[in-house]
PDB file of C-alpha atoms and ligand atoms in Angstrom:
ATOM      1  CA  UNK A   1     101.359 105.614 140.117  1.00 62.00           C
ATOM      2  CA  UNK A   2      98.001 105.389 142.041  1.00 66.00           C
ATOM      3  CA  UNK A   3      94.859 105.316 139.849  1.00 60.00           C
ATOM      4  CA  UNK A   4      93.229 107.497 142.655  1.00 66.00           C
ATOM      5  CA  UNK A   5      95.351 110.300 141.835  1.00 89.00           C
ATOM      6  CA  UNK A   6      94.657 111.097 138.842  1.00 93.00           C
ATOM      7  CA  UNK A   7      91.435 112.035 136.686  1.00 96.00           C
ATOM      8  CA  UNK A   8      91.699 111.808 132.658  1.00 97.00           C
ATOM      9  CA  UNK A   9      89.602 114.194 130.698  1.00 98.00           C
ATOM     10  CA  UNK A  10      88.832 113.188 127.301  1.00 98.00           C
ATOM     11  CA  UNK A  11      90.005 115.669 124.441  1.00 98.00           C
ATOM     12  CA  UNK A  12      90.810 114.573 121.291  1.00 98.00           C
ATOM     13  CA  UNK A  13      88.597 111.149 120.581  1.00 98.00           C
ATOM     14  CA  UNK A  14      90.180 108.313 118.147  1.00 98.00           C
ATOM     15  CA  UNK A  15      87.950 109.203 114.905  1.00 98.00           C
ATOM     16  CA  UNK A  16      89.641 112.803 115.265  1.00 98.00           C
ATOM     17  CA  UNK A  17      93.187 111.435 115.220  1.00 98.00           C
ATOM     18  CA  UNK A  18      92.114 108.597 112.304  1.00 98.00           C
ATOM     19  CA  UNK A  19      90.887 112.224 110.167  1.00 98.00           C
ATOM     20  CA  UNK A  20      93.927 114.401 110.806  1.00 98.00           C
ATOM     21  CA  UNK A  21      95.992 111.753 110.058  1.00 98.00           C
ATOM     22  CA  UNK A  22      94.678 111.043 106.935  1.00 98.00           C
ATOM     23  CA  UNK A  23      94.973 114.734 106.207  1.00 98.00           C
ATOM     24  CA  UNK A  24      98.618 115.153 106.853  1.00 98.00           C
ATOM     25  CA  UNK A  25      99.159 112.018 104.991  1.00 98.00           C
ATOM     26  CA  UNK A  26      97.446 113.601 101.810  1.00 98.00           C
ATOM     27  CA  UNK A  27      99.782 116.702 102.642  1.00 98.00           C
ATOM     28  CA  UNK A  28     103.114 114.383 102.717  1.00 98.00           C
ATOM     29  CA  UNK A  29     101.939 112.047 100.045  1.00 98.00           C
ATOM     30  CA  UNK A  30     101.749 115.249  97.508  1.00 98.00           C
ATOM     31  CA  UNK A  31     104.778 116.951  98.914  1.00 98.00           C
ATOM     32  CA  UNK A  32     107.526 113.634  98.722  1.00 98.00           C
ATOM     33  CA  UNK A  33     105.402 112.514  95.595  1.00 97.00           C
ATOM     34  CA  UNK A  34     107.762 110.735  93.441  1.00 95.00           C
ATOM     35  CA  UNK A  35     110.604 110.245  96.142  1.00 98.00           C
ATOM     36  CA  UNK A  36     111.395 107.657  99.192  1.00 98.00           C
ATOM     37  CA  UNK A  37     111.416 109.021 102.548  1.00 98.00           C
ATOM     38  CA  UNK A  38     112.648 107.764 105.693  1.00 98.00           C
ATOM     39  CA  UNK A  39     110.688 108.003 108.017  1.00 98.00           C
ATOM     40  CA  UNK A  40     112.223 108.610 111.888  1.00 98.00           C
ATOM     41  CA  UNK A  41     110.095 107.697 115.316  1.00 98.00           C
ATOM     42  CA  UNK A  42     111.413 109.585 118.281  1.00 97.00           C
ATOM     43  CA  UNK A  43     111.151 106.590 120.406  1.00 96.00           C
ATOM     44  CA  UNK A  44     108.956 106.571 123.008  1.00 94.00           C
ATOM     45  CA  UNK A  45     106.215 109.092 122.823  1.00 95.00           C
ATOM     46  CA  UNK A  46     105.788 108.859 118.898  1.00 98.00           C
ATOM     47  CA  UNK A  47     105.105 104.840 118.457  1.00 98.00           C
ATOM     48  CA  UNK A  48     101.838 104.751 118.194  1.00 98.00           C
ATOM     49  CA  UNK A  49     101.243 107.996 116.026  1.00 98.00           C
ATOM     50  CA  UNK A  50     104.336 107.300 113.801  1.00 98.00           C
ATOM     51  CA  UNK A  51     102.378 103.193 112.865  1.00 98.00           C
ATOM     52  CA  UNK A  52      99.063 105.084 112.087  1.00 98.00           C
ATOM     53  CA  UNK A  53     101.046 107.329 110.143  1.00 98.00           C
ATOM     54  CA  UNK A  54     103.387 105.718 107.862  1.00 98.00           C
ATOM     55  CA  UNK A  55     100.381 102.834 107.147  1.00 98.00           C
ATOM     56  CA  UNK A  56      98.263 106.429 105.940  1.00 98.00           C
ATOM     57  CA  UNK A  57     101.668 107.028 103.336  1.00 98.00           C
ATOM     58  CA  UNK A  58     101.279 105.839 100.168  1.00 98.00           C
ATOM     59  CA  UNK A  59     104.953 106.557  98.877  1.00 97.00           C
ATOM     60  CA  UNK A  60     108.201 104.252  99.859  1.00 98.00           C
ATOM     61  CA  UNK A  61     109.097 104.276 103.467  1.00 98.00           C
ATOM     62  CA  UNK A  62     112.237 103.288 105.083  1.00 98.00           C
ATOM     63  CA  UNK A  63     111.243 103.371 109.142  1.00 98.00           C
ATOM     64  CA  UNK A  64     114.249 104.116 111.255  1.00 98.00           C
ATOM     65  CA  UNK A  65     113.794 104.572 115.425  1.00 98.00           C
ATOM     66  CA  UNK A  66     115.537 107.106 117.174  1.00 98.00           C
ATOM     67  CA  UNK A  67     115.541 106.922 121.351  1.00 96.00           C
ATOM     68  CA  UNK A  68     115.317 110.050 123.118  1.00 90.00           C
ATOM     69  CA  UNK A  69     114.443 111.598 127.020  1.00 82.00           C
ATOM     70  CA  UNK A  70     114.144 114.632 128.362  1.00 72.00           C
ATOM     71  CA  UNK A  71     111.570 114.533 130.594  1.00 57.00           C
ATOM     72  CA  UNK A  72     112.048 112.440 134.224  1.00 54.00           C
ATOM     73  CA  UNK A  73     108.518 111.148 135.574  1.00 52.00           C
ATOM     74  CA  UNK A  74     107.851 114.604 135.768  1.00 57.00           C
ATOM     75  CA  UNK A  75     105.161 117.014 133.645  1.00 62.00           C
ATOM     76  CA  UNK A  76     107.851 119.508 133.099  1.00 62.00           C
ATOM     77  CA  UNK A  77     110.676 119.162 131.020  1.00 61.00           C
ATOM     78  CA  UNK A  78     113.939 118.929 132.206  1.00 64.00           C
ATOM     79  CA  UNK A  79     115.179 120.794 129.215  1.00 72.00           C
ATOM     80  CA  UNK A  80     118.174 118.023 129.256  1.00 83.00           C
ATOM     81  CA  UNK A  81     117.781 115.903 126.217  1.00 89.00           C
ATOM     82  CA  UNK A  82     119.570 111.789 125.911  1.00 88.00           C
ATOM     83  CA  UNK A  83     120.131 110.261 122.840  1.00 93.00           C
ATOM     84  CA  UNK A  84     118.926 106.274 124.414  1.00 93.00           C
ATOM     85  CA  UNK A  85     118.995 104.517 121.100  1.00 97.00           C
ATOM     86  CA  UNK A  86     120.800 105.924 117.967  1.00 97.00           C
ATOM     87  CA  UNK A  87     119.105 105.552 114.109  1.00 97.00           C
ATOM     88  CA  UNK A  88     120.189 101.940 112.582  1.00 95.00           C
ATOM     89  CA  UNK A  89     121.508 103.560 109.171  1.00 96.00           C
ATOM     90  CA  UNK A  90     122.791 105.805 107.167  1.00 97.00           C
ATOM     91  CA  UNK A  91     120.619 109.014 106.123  1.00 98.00           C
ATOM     92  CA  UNK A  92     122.765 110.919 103.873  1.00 98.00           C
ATOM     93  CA  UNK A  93     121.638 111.777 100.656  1.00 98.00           C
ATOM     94  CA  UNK A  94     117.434 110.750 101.870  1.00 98.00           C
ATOM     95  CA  UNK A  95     114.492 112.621 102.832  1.00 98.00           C
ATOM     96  CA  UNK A  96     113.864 112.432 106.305  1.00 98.00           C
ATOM     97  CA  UNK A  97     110.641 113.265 107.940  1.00 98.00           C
ATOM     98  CA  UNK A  98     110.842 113.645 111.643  1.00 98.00           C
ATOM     99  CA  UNK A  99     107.659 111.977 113.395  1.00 98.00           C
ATOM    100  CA  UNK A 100     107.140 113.809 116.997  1.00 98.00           C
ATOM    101  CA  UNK A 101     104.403 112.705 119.309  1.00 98.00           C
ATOM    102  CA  UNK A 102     104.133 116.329 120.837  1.00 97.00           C
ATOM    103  CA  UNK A 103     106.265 119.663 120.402  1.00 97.00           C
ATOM    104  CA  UNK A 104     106.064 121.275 124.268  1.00 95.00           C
ATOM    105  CA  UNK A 105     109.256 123.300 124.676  1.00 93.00           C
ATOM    106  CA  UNK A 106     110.498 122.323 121.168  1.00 95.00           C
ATOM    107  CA  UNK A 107     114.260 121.721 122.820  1.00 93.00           C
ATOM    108  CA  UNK A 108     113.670 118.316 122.262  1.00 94.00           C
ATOM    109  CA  UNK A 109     113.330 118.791 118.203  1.00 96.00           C
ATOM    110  CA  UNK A 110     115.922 121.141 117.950  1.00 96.00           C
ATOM    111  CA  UNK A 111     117.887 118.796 119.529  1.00 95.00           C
ATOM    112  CA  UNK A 112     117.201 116.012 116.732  1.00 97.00           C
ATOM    113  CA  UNK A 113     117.392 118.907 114.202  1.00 98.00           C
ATOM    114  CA  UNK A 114     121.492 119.582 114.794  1.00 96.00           C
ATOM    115  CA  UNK A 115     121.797 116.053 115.754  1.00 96.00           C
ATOM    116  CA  UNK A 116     120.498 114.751 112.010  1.00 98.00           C
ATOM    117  CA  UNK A 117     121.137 117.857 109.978  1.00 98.00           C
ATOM    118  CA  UNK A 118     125.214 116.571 110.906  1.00 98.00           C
ATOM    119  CA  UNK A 119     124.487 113.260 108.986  1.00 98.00           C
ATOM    120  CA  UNK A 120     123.690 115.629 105.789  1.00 98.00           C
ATOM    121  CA  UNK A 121     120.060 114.098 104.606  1.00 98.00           C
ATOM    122  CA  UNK A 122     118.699 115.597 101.297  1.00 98.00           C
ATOM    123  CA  UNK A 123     116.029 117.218 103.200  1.00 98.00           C
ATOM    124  CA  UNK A 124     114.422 117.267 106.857  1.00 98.00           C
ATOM    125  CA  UNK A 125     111.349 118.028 107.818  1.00 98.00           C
ATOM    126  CA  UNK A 126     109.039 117.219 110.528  1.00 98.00           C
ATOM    127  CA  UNK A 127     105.714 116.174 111.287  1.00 98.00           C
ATOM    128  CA  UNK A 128     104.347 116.507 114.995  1.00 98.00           C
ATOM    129  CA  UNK A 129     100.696 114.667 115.912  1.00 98.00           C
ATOM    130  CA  UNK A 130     100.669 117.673 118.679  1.00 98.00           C
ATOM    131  CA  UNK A 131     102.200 120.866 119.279  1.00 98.00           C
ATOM    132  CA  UNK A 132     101.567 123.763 122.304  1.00 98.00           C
ATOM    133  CA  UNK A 133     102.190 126.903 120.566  1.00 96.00           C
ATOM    134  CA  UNK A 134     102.388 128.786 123.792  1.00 96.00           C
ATOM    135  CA  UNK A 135     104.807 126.473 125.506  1.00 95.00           C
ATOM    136  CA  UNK A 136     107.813 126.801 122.870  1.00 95.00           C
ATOM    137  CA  UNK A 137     111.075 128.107 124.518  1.00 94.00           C
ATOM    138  CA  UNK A 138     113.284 127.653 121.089  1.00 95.00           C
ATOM    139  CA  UNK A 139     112.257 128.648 116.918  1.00 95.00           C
ATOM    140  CA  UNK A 140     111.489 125.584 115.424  1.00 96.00           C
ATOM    141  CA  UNK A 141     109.710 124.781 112.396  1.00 94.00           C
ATOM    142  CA  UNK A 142     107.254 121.978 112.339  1.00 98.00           C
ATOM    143  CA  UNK A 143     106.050 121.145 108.504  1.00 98.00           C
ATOM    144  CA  UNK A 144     102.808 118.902 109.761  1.00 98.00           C
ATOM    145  CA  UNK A 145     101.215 119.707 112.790  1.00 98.00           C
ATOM    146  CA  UNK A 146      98.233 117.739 113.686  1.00 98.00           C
ATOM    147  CA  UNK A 147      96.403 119.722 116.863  1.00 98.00           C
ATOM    148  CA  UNK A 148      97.674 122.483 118.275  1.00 98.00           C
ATOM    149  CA  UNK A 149      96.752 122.816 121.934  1.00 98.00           C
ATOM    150  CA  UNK A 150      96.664 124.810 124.646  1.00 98.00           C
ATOM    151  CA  UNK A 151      99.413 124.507 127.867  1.00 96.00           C
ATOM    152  CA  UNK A 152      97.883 121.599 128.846  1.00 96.00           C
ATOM    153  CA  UNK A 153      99.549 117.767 129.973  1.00 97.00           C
ATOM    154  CA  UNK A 154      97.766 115.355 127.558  1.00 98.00           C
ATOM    155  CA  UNK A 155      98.466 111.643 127.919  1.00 98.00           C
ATOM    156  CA  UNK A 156      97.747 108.129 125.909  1.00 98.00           C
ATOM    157  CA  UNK A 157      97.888 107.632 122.036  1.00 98.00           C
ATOM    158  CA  UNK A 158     101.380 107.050 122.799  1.00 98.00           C
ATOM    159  CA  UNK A 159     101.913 109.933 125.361  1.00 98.00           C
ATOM    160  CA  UNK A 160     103.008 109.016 128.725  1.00 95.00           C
ATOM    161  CA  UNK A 161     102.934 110.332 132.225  1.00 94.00           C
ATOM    162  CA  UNK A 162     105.580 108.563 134.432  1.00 90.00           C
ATOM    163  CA  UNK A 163     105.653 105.693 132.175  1.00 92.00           C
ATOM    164  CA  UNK A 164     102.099 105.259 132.036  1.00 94.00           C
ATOM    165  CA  UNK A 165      98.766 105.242 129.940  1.00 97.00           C
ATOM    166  CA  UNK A 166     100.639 105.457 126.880  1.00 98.00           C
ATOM    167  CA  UNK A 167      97.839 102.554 125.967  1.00 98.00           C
ATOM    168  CA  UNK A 168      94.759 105.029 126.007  1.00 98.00           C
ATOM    169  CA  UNK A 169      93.114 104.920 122.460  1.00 98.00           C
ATOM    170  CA  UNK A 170      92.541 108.438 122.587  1.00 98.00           C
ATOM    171  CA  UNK A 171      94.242 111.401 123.803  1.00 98.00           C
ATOM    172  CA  UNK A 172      93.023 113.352 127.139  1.00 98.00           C
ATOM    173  CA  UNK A 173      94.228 115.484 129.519  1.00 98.00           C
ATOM    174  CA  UNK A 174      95.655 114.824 132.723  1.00 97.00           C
ATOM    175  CA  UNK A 175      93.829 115.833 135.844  1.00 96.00           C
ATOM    176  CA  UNK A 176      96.409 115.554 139.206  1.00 93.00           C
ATOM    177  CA  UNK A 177      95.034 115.881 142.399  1.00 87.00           C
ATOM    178  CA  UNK A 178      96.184 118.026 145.134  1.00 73.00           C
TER     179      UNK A 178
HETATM  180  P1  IMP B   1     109.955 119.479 124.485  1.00 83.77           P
HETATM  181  O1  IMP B   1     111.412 119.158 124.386  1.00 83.77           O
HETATM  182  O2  IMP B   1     109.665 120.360 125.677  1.00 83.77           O
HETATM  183  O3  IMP B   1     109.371 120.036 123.207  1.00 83.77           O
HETATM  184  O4  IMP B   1     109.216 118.151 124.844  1.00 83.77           O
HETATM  185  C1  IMP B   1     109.105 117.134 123.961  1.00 83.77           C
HETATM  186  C2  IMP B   1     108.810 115.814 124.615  1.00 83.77           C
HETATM  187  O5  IMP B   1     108.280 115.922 125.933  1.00 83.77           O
HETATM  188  C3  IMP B   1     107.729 115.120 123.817  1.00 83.77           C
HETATM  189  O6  IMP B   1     108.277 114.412 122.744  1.00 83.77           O
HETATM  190  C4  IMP B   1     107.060 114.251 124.863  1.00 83.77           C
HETATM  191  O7  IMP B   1     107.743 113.024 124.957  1.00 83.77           O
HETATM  192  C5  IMP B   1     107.203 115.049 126.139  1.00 83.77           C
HETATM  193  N1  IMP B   1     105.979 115.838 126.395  1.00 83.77           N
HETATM  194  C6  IMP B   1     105.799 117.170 126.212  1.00 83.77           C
HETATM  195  N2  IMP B   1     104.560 117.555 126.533  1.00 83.77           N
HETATM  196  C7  IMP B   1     103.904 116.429 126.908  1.00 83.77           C
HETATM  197  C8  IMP B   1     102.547 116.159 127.326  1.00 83.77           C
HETATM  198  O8  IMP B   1     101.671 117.047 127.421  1.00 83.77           O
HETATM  199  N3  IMP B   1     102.278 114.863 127.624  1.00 83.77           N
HETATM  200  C9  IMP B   1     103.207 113.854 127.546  1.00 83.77           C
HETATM  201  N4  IMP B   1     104.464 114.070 127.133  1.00 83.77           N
HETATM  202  C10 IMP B   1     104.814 115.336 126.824  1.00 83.77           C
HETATM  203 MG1   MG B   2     108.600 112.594 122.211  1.00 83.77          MG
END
């Protein structure tokens, strides 16, 4: 991708993300209190949100990594999704909390709803760092939402577009040129 193609707007700055993090951590912390959770990054989008988060938890984590793609190199999704890398063990009987770098569409959670609801955990439940209301296609419910934004192609804190600026510190929104 050419640099000079692109402009990157700056929306949601790091101390914003460091607050609502620490909010939805008070939020799980009190909900799970007592219990051990395992907790599931949807690999690749949710790496950097999903380390800031579980470091925020102050209850016992198990950290499992679950590879998914639906999207190409493109800023629409292809509404196709691929299981890339499957969970390393067992979640039957545990509390799983989904952690979801963005809910666009929402095929892509529903998706790893049916595919871990199979596997019979105790409990599922998911927590997504963004979500576009006005985007979703499919009813899915999303227990910790962090921002909710408008129809809008945000990249860095772990988001990508076509593979790239997934390093930003903060999260922005993606300017193409014509
Ligand atoms: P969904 O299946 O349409 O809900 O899309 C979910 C996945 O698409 C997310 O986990 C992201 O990986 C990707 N995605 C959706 N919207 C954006 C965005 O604005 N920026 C970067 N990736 C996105
Ligand atoms: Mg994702």
């Amino acid at each position: 991708m050419n640099p000079m193609d692109y402009t990157i707007e700056k929306f949601i700055s790091e101390k914003e993300i460091k607050d609502k993090i620490a909010k939805l951590a008070d939020q799980i912390n009190a909900d799970f209190d007592g219990k051990e959770i395992v907790a599931i990054c949807t690999l690749k989008g949710s790496f950097v949100f999903f380390s800031d988060l579980i470091r925020s938890l102050a209850l016992p984590v198990r950290c499992e990594f679950l590879g998914l793609s639906s999207y190409g190199n493109q800023t629409t999704t292809s509404g196709e999704v691929k299981v890339t890398l499957d969970l390393n063990s067992q979640i039957e009987g545990k509390h799983v909390l989904i952690v979801e770098d963005i809910v666009d569409s929402g095929i892509t959670l529903q998706f790893i709803l049916k595919y871990l609801e199979a596997r019979n955990p105790a409990s599922i439940s998911t927590a997504a760092l963004l979500s576009k209301p006005d985007a979703l296609k499919v009813d899915v419910d999303v227990e910790y939402v962090g921002f909710e934004i408008q129809n809008q192609f945000v990249v860095g804190y772990g988001l990508d577009y076509a593979e790239s600026l997934r390093g930003l510190p903060y999260i922005g929104i993606l300017h193409l040129e014509e």
